[in-house]
């Protein structure tokens, strides 16, 4: 939807409240207009979805998501969203109106910013992103176009339309959104389609690089070519393109733009804290470059005029300003004035120019020297070098440093190579070495609890590995490497070991084996054994009847297998049937679990048992012979 005099939105009253007055900007999804909130009598910006997208549910959902996301944020460095609504089937957002330019336009006018100016802009940017991260939101589209700079030096981060909750940060790798932000996209957003707080940190690091150097680190024939360079190449130090950039800013950019998210600051808050520390140590307090180029040029010209001093009366400006008069003699004879004024005036002019040059050199250059580079030097070496340079030293309280060894110079003000007056004082701080912390105990915690415990000690998870465990439930933390209570430096990464639960392996076949062989086989498969002995009529004594879990089934490695071993058949006493009538003897033998086998020796007798065999205890089912007559 182009902004033309016939634009149907101009002059409309949205929701009976917002009077649309003028077109501001046009984007791929919506157009932005200047409007007046008649109810509160204030200027607002209204973002109206294009008519051809009104029927797209995903686009409408993005509008609603932007309003909800921004409504959760209240911060002076974030463009506020006041309201949302629908007009003629087209969704619109009502936002804070910020008069000024975006950072892209500032960079286009200036080329690049001084380190102090770049740090001032980043101060506000990271404060805004840190507020979003604390609220559980990821911006996902950090770039100069979404950073607004006002004429009075305020900075506002805009367009949370792509914002997602940290727990739901999957993105796609197609579409205009991706192609428009290829220069600032984190590698994991392109490779894995996933973004979190560290992805915003990466994009912010690229913006800092561009402010310091005047251009993004990568270029290419297409957006895809640029994205591939983000994935395969390390972002170079800004000082490789602009030599006056302090090494501390190089380190910040390198840290924030590591291709491995685990090696970056965990969130914008951590990045912001480090930026502020560098700013204060290097005394980078230039302020936000909010004025247009023309105004800046006028200020520069005025400054030059002041430095050159107030206008002075020159020899020959007044009729009575002859050289003799200036030298203290009486008035020259009338005839001599014209002859002598020219040569003497020329000499005086040359002398005045020479004096001006000498004085100019002295005030501009001669009374200054440059501070030697003292970073990482010992105290004695630093003092010796300053004395040789004719400078004095003031030692400030020592500070912790993750990059400088204890006892060496960690900060220098003015910085290395900066201009300083002859005989001036350089302020130095020695390093206490890095801040150290013991690794917290995390065994049994959830992954989230372990991450929180590490962050609280300025540590982070550099990688997560999964291992089998019979003692820790699946998904819970087994421990860390280095282990709990190990002393590490603040900012270090640790490996988080997460349980996969017990390893399941098949139970070896042991049925019918001897107890000795079966136990050896189970031990060899890393199982413990619980032996149970039981009578069995079918399995010989000493052989395995069965296992539990059954052979072939899966069981946790290291768990206990119950092995049932046969004691052979159980023996039962044979009833005494001697002298009993044969019928009664048969019943008694049968009831005892044996098979009676009666044999008649002589007919006509009393039909009584006179012998039975065997008579000793026997397994049930044994045949007992009953002899009777």
Coordinates of C-alpha atoms in Angstrom, one line a residue:
X1 CA 0.0 0.0 0.0
X2 CA 1.8 3.1 -1.2
X3 CA 1.4 6.5 0.5
X4 CA -0.4 8.6 -2.1
X5 CA -2.7 11.6 -1.8
X6 CA -5.5 9.1 -2.4
X7 CA -4.4 6.9 0.5
X8 CA -7.7 5.8 2.0
X9 CA -6.2 5.8 5.5
X10 CA -5.5 9.6 5.5
X11 CA -8.1 11.5 7.3
X12 CA -9.7 8.4 8.8
X13 CA -10.8 8.2 12.4
X14 CA -9.8 4.8 13.7
X15 CA -11.9 3.2 16.5
X16 CA -13.6 6.6 16.9
X17 CA -10.5 7.9 18.5
X18 CA -7.3 8.0 16.4
X19 CA -7.3 10.7 13.7
X20 CA -4.9 9.7 10.9
X21 CA -3.0 12.8 9.7
X22 CA 0.1 11.8 7.6
X23 CA 2.0 8.9 6.2
X24 CA 5.3 8.0 7.9
X25 CA 6.7 4.7 6.6
X26 CA 5.9 1.7 4.5
X27 CA 6.9 -2.0 5.2
X28 CA 6.3 -5.4 3.9
X29 CA 3.5 -6.1 6.3
X30 CA 2.1 -2.7 7.3
X31 CA 2.3 1.0 6.9
X32 CA 2.8 3.5 9.7
X33 CA 1.0 6.8 10.0
X34 CA 1.1 9.8 12.3
X35 CA -2.1 10.3 14.2
X36 CA -3.7 12.1 17.1
X37 CA -5.3 10.4 20.0
X38 CA -8.3 12.6 20.4
X39 CA -9.2 11.2 23.8
X40 CA -5.8 11.8 25.4
X41 CA -4.7 14.7 23.0
X42 CA -1.4 13.3 22.2
X43 CA 0.5 12.3 19.0
X44 CA 0.8 8.6 18.3
X45 CA 2.1 6.3 15.6
X46 CA -0.5 3.9 14.1
X47 CA 0.7 0.8 12.3
X48 CA -2.0 -0.5 9.9
X49 CA -1.8 -4.0 8.3
X50 CA -1.9 -4.0 4.5
X51 CA -5.3 -4.7 3.0
X52 CA -4.1 -7.8 1.1
X53 CA -2.9 -9.4 4.3
X54 CA -6.1 -8.8 6.3
X55 CA -7.3 -12.3 5.5
X56 CA -4.1 -14.0 6.6
X57 CA -4.5 -15.5 10.1
X58 CA -0.8 -15.7 10.7
X59 CA -0.3 -12.0 10.0
X60 CA -3.2 -11.1 12.2
X61 CA -1.7 -13.3 14.9
X62 CA 1.6 -11.5 14.6
X63 CA -0.1 -8.1 15.1
X64 CA -1.8 -9.4 18.2
X65 CA 1.5 -11.0 19.4
X66 CA 3.3 -7.7 19.0
X67 CA 0.8 -5.9 21.1
X68 CA 0.8 -8.5 23.8
X69 CA 4.6 -8.7 23.8
X70 CA 5.1 -5.0 24.0
X71 CA 2.4 -4.6 26.6
X72 CA 4.5 -6.8 28.9
X73 CA 7.4 -4.4 28.6
X74 CA 7.7 -1.0 30.4
X75 CA 11.1 0.6 29.8
X76 CA 12.2 4.1 28.8
X77 CA 14.3 2.6 26.0
X78 CA 11.5 0.6 24.4
X79 CA 8.8 2.0 22.0
X80 CA 5.6 1.5 23.9
X81 CA 2.5 0.0 22.4
X82 CA -0.7 1.7 23.7
X83 CA -3.6 0.0 22.0
X84 CA -4.7 -2.4 19.3
X85 CA -7.9 -2.7 17.2
X86 CA -9.5 -3.5 13.9
X87 CA -10.8 -1.1 11.3
X88 CA -12.5 -2.3 8.1
X89 CA -11.2 -5.8 8.8
X90 CA -7.6 -4.5 9.0
X91 CA -5.7 -4.8 12.3
X92 CA -3.8 -1.8 13.7
X93 CA -1.5 -1.1 16.5
X94 CA -1.2 2.3 18.3
X95 CA 2.3 3.1 19.5
X96 CA 4.4 5.8 21.0
X97 CA 5.4 8.4 18.4
X98 CA 9.2 8.9 18.4
X99 CA 10.3 11.9 16.4
X100 CA 13.8 11.3 15.0
X101 CA 15.7 8.9 12.7
X102 CA 16.6 5.3 13.0
X103 CA 20.1 4.1 13.5
X104 CA 20.5 3.1 9.9
X105 CA 19.9 6.7 8.8
X106 CA 22.4 8.0 11.4
X107 CA 25.0 5.6 10.1
X108 CA 24.2 6.5 6.5
X109 CA 24.8 10.2 7.4
X110 CA 27.9 9.7 9.5
X111 CA 29.6 6.6 8.1
X112 CA 30.6 5.3 11.5
X113 CA 30.5 6.5 15.1
X114 CA 33.2 7.3 17.6
X115 CA 33.7 4.5 20.2
X116 CA 32.1 6.6 22.9
X117 CA 29.1 7.3 20.7
X118 CA 28.7 3.6 19.7
X119 CA 28.9 2.6 23.4
X120 CA 26.3 5.2 24.3
X121 CA 23.8 3.8 21.8
X122 CA 24.6 0.2 22.9
X123 CA 24.0 1.2 26.5
X124 CA 20.3 2.0 25.7
X125 CA 19.9 -0.9 23.2
X126 CA 21.1 -3.5 25.7
X127 CA 19.1 -2.0 28.5
X128 CA 16.0 -2.4 26.4
X129 CA 16.8 -6.0 25.4
X130 CA 17.8 -6.9 29.0
X131 CA 14.3 -5.7 30.1
X132 CA 12.7 -7.9 27.4
X133 CA 14.9 -10.9 28.4
X134 CA 13.9 -10.5 32.0
X135 CA 10.3 -10.6 30.9
X136 CA 10.9 -13.9 29.1
X137 CA 10.9 -12.3 25.6
X138 CA 13.4 -12.6 22.7
X139 CA 13.3 -9.8 20.1
X140 CA 14.7 -11.9 17.2
X141 CA 15.1 -8.9 14.8
X142 CA 17.7 -6.7 16.3
X143 CA 19.1 -4.4 13.5
X144 CA 19.8 -0.6 13.0
X145 CA 16.3 -0.1 11.4
X146 CA 14.7 -1.1 14.7
X147 CA 16.7 1.4 16.8
X148 CA 15.3 4.9 16.9
X149 CA 17.5 7.9 17.8
X150 CA 16.0 11.3 18.6
X151 CA 17.6 14.7 18.1
X152 CA 18.1 15.1 21.9
X153 CA 20.0 11.8 22.2
X154 CA 17.4 9.4 23.3
X155 CA 17.4 5.8 22.0
X156 CA 14.3 3.5 21.6
X157 CA 14.2 -0.1 20.5
X158 CA 11.2 -0.8 18.3
X159 CA 9.3 -3.6 16.6
X160 CA 8.7 -6.5 18.9
X161 CA 6.5 -8.0 16.2
X162 CA 8.8 -11.0 15.9
X163 CA 9.1 -11.4 19.7
X164 CA 8.6 -14.8 21.1
X165 CA 8.6 -16.3 24.6
X166 CA 11.9 -17.9 25.5
X167 CA 10.2 -21.3 25.8
X168 CA 8.9 -21.1 22.2
X169 CA 11.5 -19.6 20.0
X170 CA 11.4 -21.8 16.9
X171 CA 11.7 -19.7 13.7
X172 CA 11.5 -20.5 10.0
X173 CA 14.4 -20.0 7.6
X174 CA 12.3 -18.7 4.7
X175 CA 10.5 -15.5 3.9
X176 CA 11.1 -11.8 3.7
X177 CA 11.8 -11.4 7.4
X178 CA 14.8 -13.6 7.3
X179 CA 16.2 -12.2 4.0
X180 CA 15.8 -8.6 5.3
X181 CA 17.9 -9.3 8.4
X182 CA 20.5 -11.7 7.0
X183 CA 23.4 -9.3 8.0
X184 CA 22.4 -9.6 11.7
X185 CA 21.1 -13.1 12.0
X186 CA 22.7 -15.5 14.5
X187 CA 24.1 -18.7 13.0
X188 CA 21.7 -20.9 15.0
X189 CA 18.7 -19.1 13.7
X190 CA 19.7 -20.1 10.1
X191 CA 21.1 -23.5 10.9
X192 CA 18.6 -24.8 13.5
X193 CA 15.6 -22.4 13.2
X194 CA 15.9 -21.7 17.0
X195 CA 16.5 -18.4 18.8
X196 CA 17.0 -17.5 22.4
X197 CA 18.4 -14.5 24.4
X198 CA 21.9 -15.3 23.0
X199 CA 20.6 -14.8 19.5
X200 CA 19.6 -11.2 20.4
X201 CA 23.1 -10.8 21.9
X202 CA 24.7 -11.9 18.6
X203 CA 22.6 -9.5 16.6
X204 CA 23.5 -6.7 19.0
X205 CA 27.2 -7.5 18.7
X206 CA 26.9 -7.2 14.9
X207 CA 25.2 -3.8 15.3
X208 CA 28.0 -2.7 17.6
X209 CA 30.6 -3.8 15.0
X210 CA 28.7 -1.8 12.3
X211 CA 28.6 1.4 14.5
X212 CA 32.3 1.1 15.1
X213 CA 33.4 0.4 11.6
X214 CA 30.6 1.8 9.4
X215 CA 29.6 -1.5 7.8
X216 CA 28.5 -5.0 8.8
X217 CA 31.2 -7.6 9.0
X218 CA 29.9 -9.7 6.0
X219 CA 28.8 -8.9 2.5
X220 CA 27.8 -11.2 -0.3
X221 CA 25.9 -11.5 -3.6
X222 CA 22.8 -12.7 -1.9
X223 CA 21.2 -13.0 1.5
X224 CA 22.0 -16.7 1.5
X225 CA 25.7 -16.0 0.9
X226 CA 25.8 -13.6 3.9
X227 CA 24.0 -16.2 6.1
X228 CA 26.6 -18.8 5.2
X229 CA 29.4 -16.5 6.2
X230 CA 27.8 -16.0 9.6
X231 CA 27.8 -19.8 10.0
X232 CA 31.3 -20.5 8.8
X233 CA 33.4 -17.4 9.6
X234 CA 34.3 -15.8 12.9
X235 CA 33.4 -12.1 13.1
X236 CA 36.7 -10.1 12.8
X237 CA 37.8 -7.6 15.4
X238 CA 36.5 -4.1 14.6
X239 CA 40.0 -2.7 15.0
X240 CA 41.0 -4.7 11.8
X241 CA 38.9 -2.1 9.9
X242 CA 39.2 0.9 12.2
X243 CA 42.6 1.0 14.0
X244 CA 41.7 3.5 16.8
X245 CA 39.1 1.1 18.4
X246 CA 40.2 0.0 21.9
X247 CA 41.0 -3.7 22.4
X248 CA 38.3 -3.9 25.1
X249 CA 35.7 -3.1 22.5
X250 CA 37.2 -5.7 20.2
X251 CA 36.9 -8.2 23.0
X252 CA 33.2 -7.3 23.6
X253 CA 32.3 -7.7 19.9
X254 CA 34.2 -11.0 19.6
X255 CA 32.5 -12.3 22.8
X256 CA 29.0 -11.3 21.7
X257 CA 29.4 -12.7 18.1
X258 CA 30.8 -16.1 18.9
X259 CA 29.4 -18.7 16.5
X260 CA 28.8 -21.0 19.4
X261 CA 25.9 -19.6 21.5
X262 CA 27.4 -21.2 24.6
X263 CA 30.4 -18.9 24.3
X264 CA 28.4 -15.7 24.3
X265 CA 26.9 -13.7 27.1
X266 CA 23.9 -15.6 28.4
X267 CA 21.6 -12.6 27.8
X268 CA 21.5 -8.9 27.1
X269 CA 21.8 -8.1 30.8
X270 CA 25.2 -9.8 31.1
X271 CA 26.4 -8.1 27.8
X272 CA 25.1 -4.8 29.2
X273 CA 27.0 -5.1 32.5
X274 CA 30.3 -5.8 30.6
X275 CA 29.7 -2.9 28.2
X276 CA 29.1 -0.5 31.1
X277 CA 32.3 -1.8 32.8
X278 CA 34.4 -1.1 29.7
X279 CA 32.8 2.3 29.2
X280 CA 33.6 3.4 32.7
X281 CA 37.2 2.0 32.7
X282 CA 37.9 3.6 29.3
X283 CA 36.0 6.8 30.2
X284 CA 33.9 6.5 27.0
X285 CA 31.2 9.1 27.7
X286 CA 30.7 10.8 24.3
X287 CA 26.9 10.5 24.4
X288 CA 24.3 9.4 21.7
X289 CA 24.9 11.0 18.3
X290 CA 21.4 12.4 18.0
X291 CA 22.0 15.5 15.9
X292 CA 21.8 15.6 12.1
X293 CA 25.0 16.0 10.1
X294 CA 24.4 19.6 9.2
X295 CA 24.0 20.7 12.8
X296 CA 27.0 18.7 13.8
X297 CA 29.1 20.5 11.1
X298 CA 28.0 23.9 12.4
X299 CA 29.0 23.0 16.0
X300 CA 32.3 21.8 14.7
X301 CA 32.9 25.2 12.9
X302 CA 32.0 27.1 16.0
X303 CA 34.4 25.0 18.1
X304 CA 37.2 25.8 15.6
X305 CA 36.5 29.5 15.9
X306 CA 36.8 29.4 19.7
X307 CA 40.0 27.4 19.6
X308 CA 41.7 30.0 17.2
X309 CA 41.1 32.8 19.8
X310 CA 39.3 36.1 19.6
X311 CA 40.0 38.4 16.7
X312 CA 42.9 40.8 17.2
X313 CA 43.9 44.1 15.7
X314 CA 46.6 43.7 13.0
X315 CA 49.5 46.0 12.3
X316 CA 48.5 48.6 9.7
X317 CA 44.8 48.3 10.5
X318 CA 44.7 51.9 11.9
X319 CA 46.4 54.9 10.2
X320 CA 48.6 55.6 13.2
X321 CA 49.8 52.0 13.6
X322 CA 53.3 52.4 12.2
X323 CA 56.2 50.1 13.3
X324 CA 58.0 53.0 15.0
X325 CA 54.9 53.9 16.9
X326 CA 54.6 50.3 18.1
X327 CA 58.3 50.2 19.0
X328 CA 58.0 53.2 21.2
X329 CA 59.8 55.9 19.0
X330 CA 58.4 59.3 18.1
X331 CA 56.5 60.0 14.9
X332 CA 58.6 59.4 11.8
X333 CA 59.3 62.2 9.4
X334 CA 56.5 62.4 6.9
X335 CA 58.8 61.4 4.0
X336 CA 60.1 58.3 5.7
X337 CA 56.8 56.7 6.6
X338 CA 56.0 55.4 3.1
X339 CA 59.6 54.2 2.4
X340 CA 60.1 52.3 5.8
X341 CA 56.7 50.9 6.5
X342 CA 56.8 48.2 3.8
X343 CA 60.0 46.2 4.7
X344 CA 59.4 46.5 8.5
X345 CA 55.8 45.6 8.1
X346 CA 56.7 42.5 6.2
X347 CA 59.3 41.4 8.8
X348 CA 56.7 42.0 11.6
X349 CA 54.1 40.0 9.7
X350 CA 56.6 37.1 9.2
X351 CA 57.5 37.2 12.9
X352 CA 53.9 37.3 13.9
X353 CA 53.1 34.3 11.7
X354 CA 56.1 32.4 13.0
X355 CA 55.0 33.1 16.6
X356 CA 51.5 32.1 15.8
X357 CA 52.7 28.8 14.2
X358 CA 54.9 28.1 17.2
X359 CA 52.1 28.9 19.7
X360 CA 49.6 27.0 17.6
X361 CA 51.9 24.0 17.6
X362 CA 52.5 24.3 21.3
X363 CA 48.8 24.5 22.2
X364 CA 47.7 21.9 19.7
X365 CA 50.6 19.4 19.8
X366 CA 53.7 20.4 21.6
X367 CA 52.4 20.4 25.1
X368 CA 51.0 16.9 24.7
X369 CA 52.5 13.5 24.6
X370 CA 50.9 10.0 24.3
X371 CA 50.4 7.4 27.0
X372 CA 52.5 4.3 26.5
X373 CA 50.6 0.9 26.4
X374 CA 50.8 -0.4 29.9
X375 CA 48.1 -3.1 29.9
X376 CA 49.3 -6.5 31.1
X377 CA 52.5 -4.9 32.4
X378 CA 53.8 -5.5 36.0
X379 CA 53.6 -2.6 38.4
X380 CA 57.3 -1.9 38.3
X381 CA 57.5 -2.0 34.5
X382 CA 54.5 0.4 34.2
X383 CA 56.0 2.9 36.6
X384 CA 59.4 2.8 34.8
X385 CA 57.8 3.4 31.4
X386 CA 55.7 6.3 32.7
X387 CA 58.7 7.9 34.4
X388 CA 60.7 7.6 31.1
X389 CA 57.8 9.3 29.3
X390 CA 57.8 12.1 31.8
X391 CA 54.4 11.1 33.2
X392 CA 53.1 10.5 36.7
X393 CA 51.1 7.5 38.0
X394 CA 48.1 7.3 40.3
X395 CA 47.2 3.8 41.4
X396 CA 43.5 3.2 41.8
X397 CA 42.0 0.2 43.7
X398 CA 42.6 -3.1 42.0
X399 CA 39.9 -4.8 40.1
X400 CA 39.0 -8.4 39.0
X401 CA 39.8 -9.2 35.4
X402 CA 39.0 -12.4 33.5
X403 CA 41.7 -11.6 30.9
X404 CA 44.6 -10.1 32.8
X405 CA 46.8 -12.0 35.3
X406 CA 46.8 -10.9 38.9
X407 CA 49.4 -8.3 39.7
X408 CA 49.4 -6.8 36.2
X409 CA 47.8 -3.6 34.8
X410 CA 44.2 -4.3 34.0
X411 CA 43.0 -0.7 33.1
X412 CA 44.7 2.5 32.0
X413 CA 43.2 6.0 31.8
X414 CA 43.9 7.8 29.5
X415 CA 44.0 4.7 27.3
X416 CA 47.1 3.4 25.4
X417 CA 48.1 5.9 22.8
X418 CA 45.7 8.6 24.0
X419 CA 46.9 12.2 24.1
X420 CA 47.9 13.6 27.5
X421 CA 49.6 16.8 28.7
X422 CA 53.3 16.7 29.4
X423 CA 53.8 15.7 33.0
X424 CA 50.3 14.5 33.3
X425 CA 49.0 11.7 35.5
X426 CA 47.9 8.3 34.2
X427 CA 45.5 6.3 36.4
X428 CA 46.2 2.6 36.6
X429 CA 44.5 -0.4 38.2
X430 CA 46.1 -3.7 38.9
X431 CA 44.3 -6.9 38.3
X432 CA 43.2 -9.2 41.1
X433 CA 42.8 -12.0 38.6
X434 CA 39.4 -13.4 37.7
X435 CA 36.5 -13.7 40.2
X436 CA 36.3 -17.4 41.2
X437 CA 33.3 -19.4 42.4
X438 CA 32.8 -23.1 43.4
X439 CA 30.7 -25.1 41.0
X440 CA 27.3 -25.6 42.7
X441 CA 25.9 -29.0 43.5
X442 CA 23.2 -29.8 40.9
X443 CA 22.8 -33.6 41.2
X444 CA 19.1 -34.4 41.1
X445 CA 18.0 -31.0 40.0
X446 CA 16.0 -30.2 36.8
X447 CA 18.0 -28.7 34.0
X448 CA 16.3 -25.3 34.6
X449 CA 17.2 -25.4 38.3
X450 CA 20.8 -26.3 37.5
X451 CA 21.0 -23.4 34.9
X452 CA 19.6 -21.0 37.5
X453 CA 22.2 -22.1 40.1
X454 CA 25.0 -21.6 37.6
X455 CA 23.8 -18.2 36.4
X456 CA 23.6 -17.0 40.0
X457 CA 27.4 -17.6 40.3
X458 CA 28.1 -16.0 36.8
X459 CA 28.7 -19.4 35.3
X460 CA 27.0 -20.8 32.2
X461 CA 26.3 -24.2 30.5
X462 CA 28.8 -24.6 27.7
X463 CA 27.4 -28.0 26.7
X464 CA 25.0 -30.6 27.8
X465 CA 25.7 -34.4 27.6
X466 CA 23.3 -37.2 28.3
X467 CA 24.4 -40.4 30.1
X468 CA 22.7 -43.5 31.5
X469 CA 22.1 -43.6 35.2
X470 CA 20.5 -46.1 37.5
X471 CA 20.4 -43.7 40.4
X472 CA 19.0 -40.4 38.8
X473 CA 15.7 -40.2 37.1
X474 CA 15.6 -39.6 33.3
X475 CA 15.8 -35.8 32.5
X476 CA 17.3 -34.9 35.9
X477 CA 20.9 -33.7 36.3
X478 CA 23.5 -36.3 37.2
X479 CA 26.2 -33.7 37.9
X480 CA 28.7 -31.3 36.2
X481 CA 32.2 -31.3 34.8
X482 CA 34.1 -29.9 36.6
X483 CA 32.4 -31.5 39.6
X484 CA 30.6 -29.8 42.4
X485 CA 32.7 -27.5 44.7
X486 CA 35.5 -27.3 42.1
X487 CA 36.8 -23.7 41.9
X488 CA 36.4 -22.0 38.5
X489 CA 36.5 -18.5 37.1
X490 CA 33.4 -16.3 36.9
X491 CA 32.1 -16.4 33.3
X492 CA 33.4 -20.0 32.7
X493 CA 31.3 -22.6 31.2
X494 CA 30.6 -26.1 32.7
X495 CA 29.4 -29.3 31.1
X496 CA 25.9 -30.3 32.4
X497 CA 25.4 -34.1 32.6
X498 CA 21.8 -35.1 32.3
X499 CA 20.4 -38.6 33.0
X500 CA 19.0 -40.8 30.2
X501 CA 17.7 -43.2 32.8
X502 CA 19.0 -46.7 33.2
X503 CA 20.4 -48.5 30.2
X504 CA 18.2 -51.4 29.2
X505 CA 19.9 -54.6 28.0
X506 CA 18.5 -58.2 27.3
X507 CA 18.7 -60.8 30.0
X508 CA 21.0 -63.7 28.9
X509 CA 19.4 -67.2 28.3
X510 CA 20.1 -69.2 31.5
X511 CA 17.1 -71.7 31.8
X512 CA 18.4 -75.3 32.2
X513 CA 22.0 -74.2 32.9
X514 CA 23.8 -75.1 36.0
X515 CA 23.5 -72.5 38.7
X516 CA 27.2 -71.7 38.5
X517 CA 27.2 -71.1 34.8
X518 CA 24.0 -69.0 34.9
X519 CA 25.3 -66.8 37.7
X520 CA 28.6 -66.2 35.8
X521 CA 26.6 -65.3 32.6
X522 CA 24.5 -62.7 34.4
X523 CA 27.5 -61.2 36.2
X524 CA 29.2 -60.9 32.8
X525 CA 26.3 -59.0 31.5
X526 CA 26.5 -56.5 34.4
X527 CA 23.6 -57.8 36.3
X528 CA 23.4 -58.6 40.0
X529 CA 21.9 -62.0 41.0
X530 CA 19.5 -63.1 43.7
X531 CA 19.4 -66.9 43.9
X532 CA 16.2 -68.7 45.1
X533 CA 16.2 -72.5 45.5
X534 CA 12.9 -74.5 44.9
X535 CA 11.7 -78.1 44.5
X536 CA 10.9 -79.2 41.0
X537 CA 9.9 -82.5 39.7
X538 CA 11.0 -81.9 36.1
X539 CA 14.3 -80.0 36.5
X540 CA 17.2 -81.8 38.0
X541 CA 18.7 -80.4 41.2
X542 CA 21.3 -77.7 40.7
X543 CA 19.9 -76.5 37.3
X544 CA 18.1 -73.2 36.6
X545 CA 14.3 -73.4 36.5
X546 CA 13.7 -69.8 35.4
X547 CA 14.8 -66.1 35.8
X548 CA 12.9 -62.9 36.6
X549 CA 12.9 -60.8 34.4
X550 CA 12.7 -63.7 31.9
X551 CA 15.6 -64.4 29.6
X552 CA 15.4 -62.3 26.4
X553 CA 13.5 -59.5 28.1
X554 CA 15.1 -56.1 28.6
X555 CA 16.2 -55.1 32.1
X556 CA 18.2 -52.1 33.5
X557 CA 21.9 -52.6 33.4
X558 CA 23.2 -53.2 36.9
X559 CA 19.8 -54.3 38.2
X560 CA 19.1 -57.5 40.0
X561 CA 18.0 -60.7 38.3
X562 CA 16.2 -63.3 40.5
X563 CA 17.4 -66.8 39.6
X564 CA 15.3 -69.8 40.6
X565 CA 17.4 -73.0 41.0
X566 CA 16.0 -76.5 41.3
X567 CA 16.4 -78.6 44.4
X568 CA 15.1 -81.6 42.6
X569 CA 11.7 -83.3 43.4
X570 CA 10.3 -83.0 46.9
X571 CA 10.4 -86.5 48.9
X572 CA 7.2 -87.6 50.7
X573 CA 6.9 -90.3 53.4
X574 CA 5.2 -93.6 52.2
X575 CA 2.3 -94.4 54.6
X576 CA 2.6 -97.7 56.7
X577 CA 0.0 -100.0 55.2
X578 CA 1.3 -103.3 56.6
X579 CA -1.6 -105.6 57.7
X580 CA -4.3 -103.3 56.3
X581 CA -7.0 -104.7 54.1
X582 CA -5.9 -104.3 50.5
X583 CA -8.7 -101.9 49.7
X584 CA -7.9 -99.6 52.6
X585 CA -4.2 -99.8 51.8
X586 CA -4.7 -98.8 48.1
X587 CA -6.7 -95.7 49.2
X588 CA -4.1 -94.6 51.7
X589 CA -1.2 -95.0 49.2
X590 CA -3.2 -93.1 46.6
X591 CA -4.2 -90.3 48.9
X592 CA -0.5 -89.8 49.8
X593 CA 0.3 -89.0 46.1
X594 CA 1.7 -92.4 45.1
X595 CA 0.6 -94.9 42.5
X596 CA -0.5 -98.2 44.4
X597 CA 0.3 -101.5 42.6
X598 CA -1.5 -104.4 44.5
X599 CA -0.3 -108.0 43.8
X600 CA -2.2 -111.1 45.1
X601 CA 0.0 -114.0 46.2
X602 CA -2.6 -116.6 47.3
X603 CA -6.3 -116.7 46.8
X604 CA -8.7 -117.4 49.7
X605 CA -6.6 -115.5 52.2
X606 CA -7.8 -112.5 54.5
X607 CA -7.1 -110.1 51.7
X608 CA -4.5 -108.2 53.9
X609 CA -1.1 -106.6 53.0
X610 CA 1.8 -108.5 54.3
X611 CA 4.5 -106.4 52.4
X612 CA 4.8 -103.0 50.6
X613 CA 7.8 -101.5 48.7
X614 CA 9.5 -99.1 48.6
X615 CA 8.8 -98.0 52.1
X616 CA 11.3 -95.1 52.4
X617 CA 10.3 -91.5 51.4
X618 CA 9.8 -91.1 47.7
X619 CA 8.8 -88.4 45.2
X620 CA 5.1 -88.1 44.7
X621 CA 3.9 -90.2 41.8
X622 CA 6.3 -93.1 42.7
X623 CA 4.7 -96.6 42.2
X624 CA 4.3 -98.5 45.6
X625 CA 4.0 -102.3 45.2
X626 CA 1.4 -103.8 47.7
X627 CA 1.7 -107.6 48.3
X628 CA -1.4 -109.3 49.9
X629 CA -2.9 -112.8 50.2

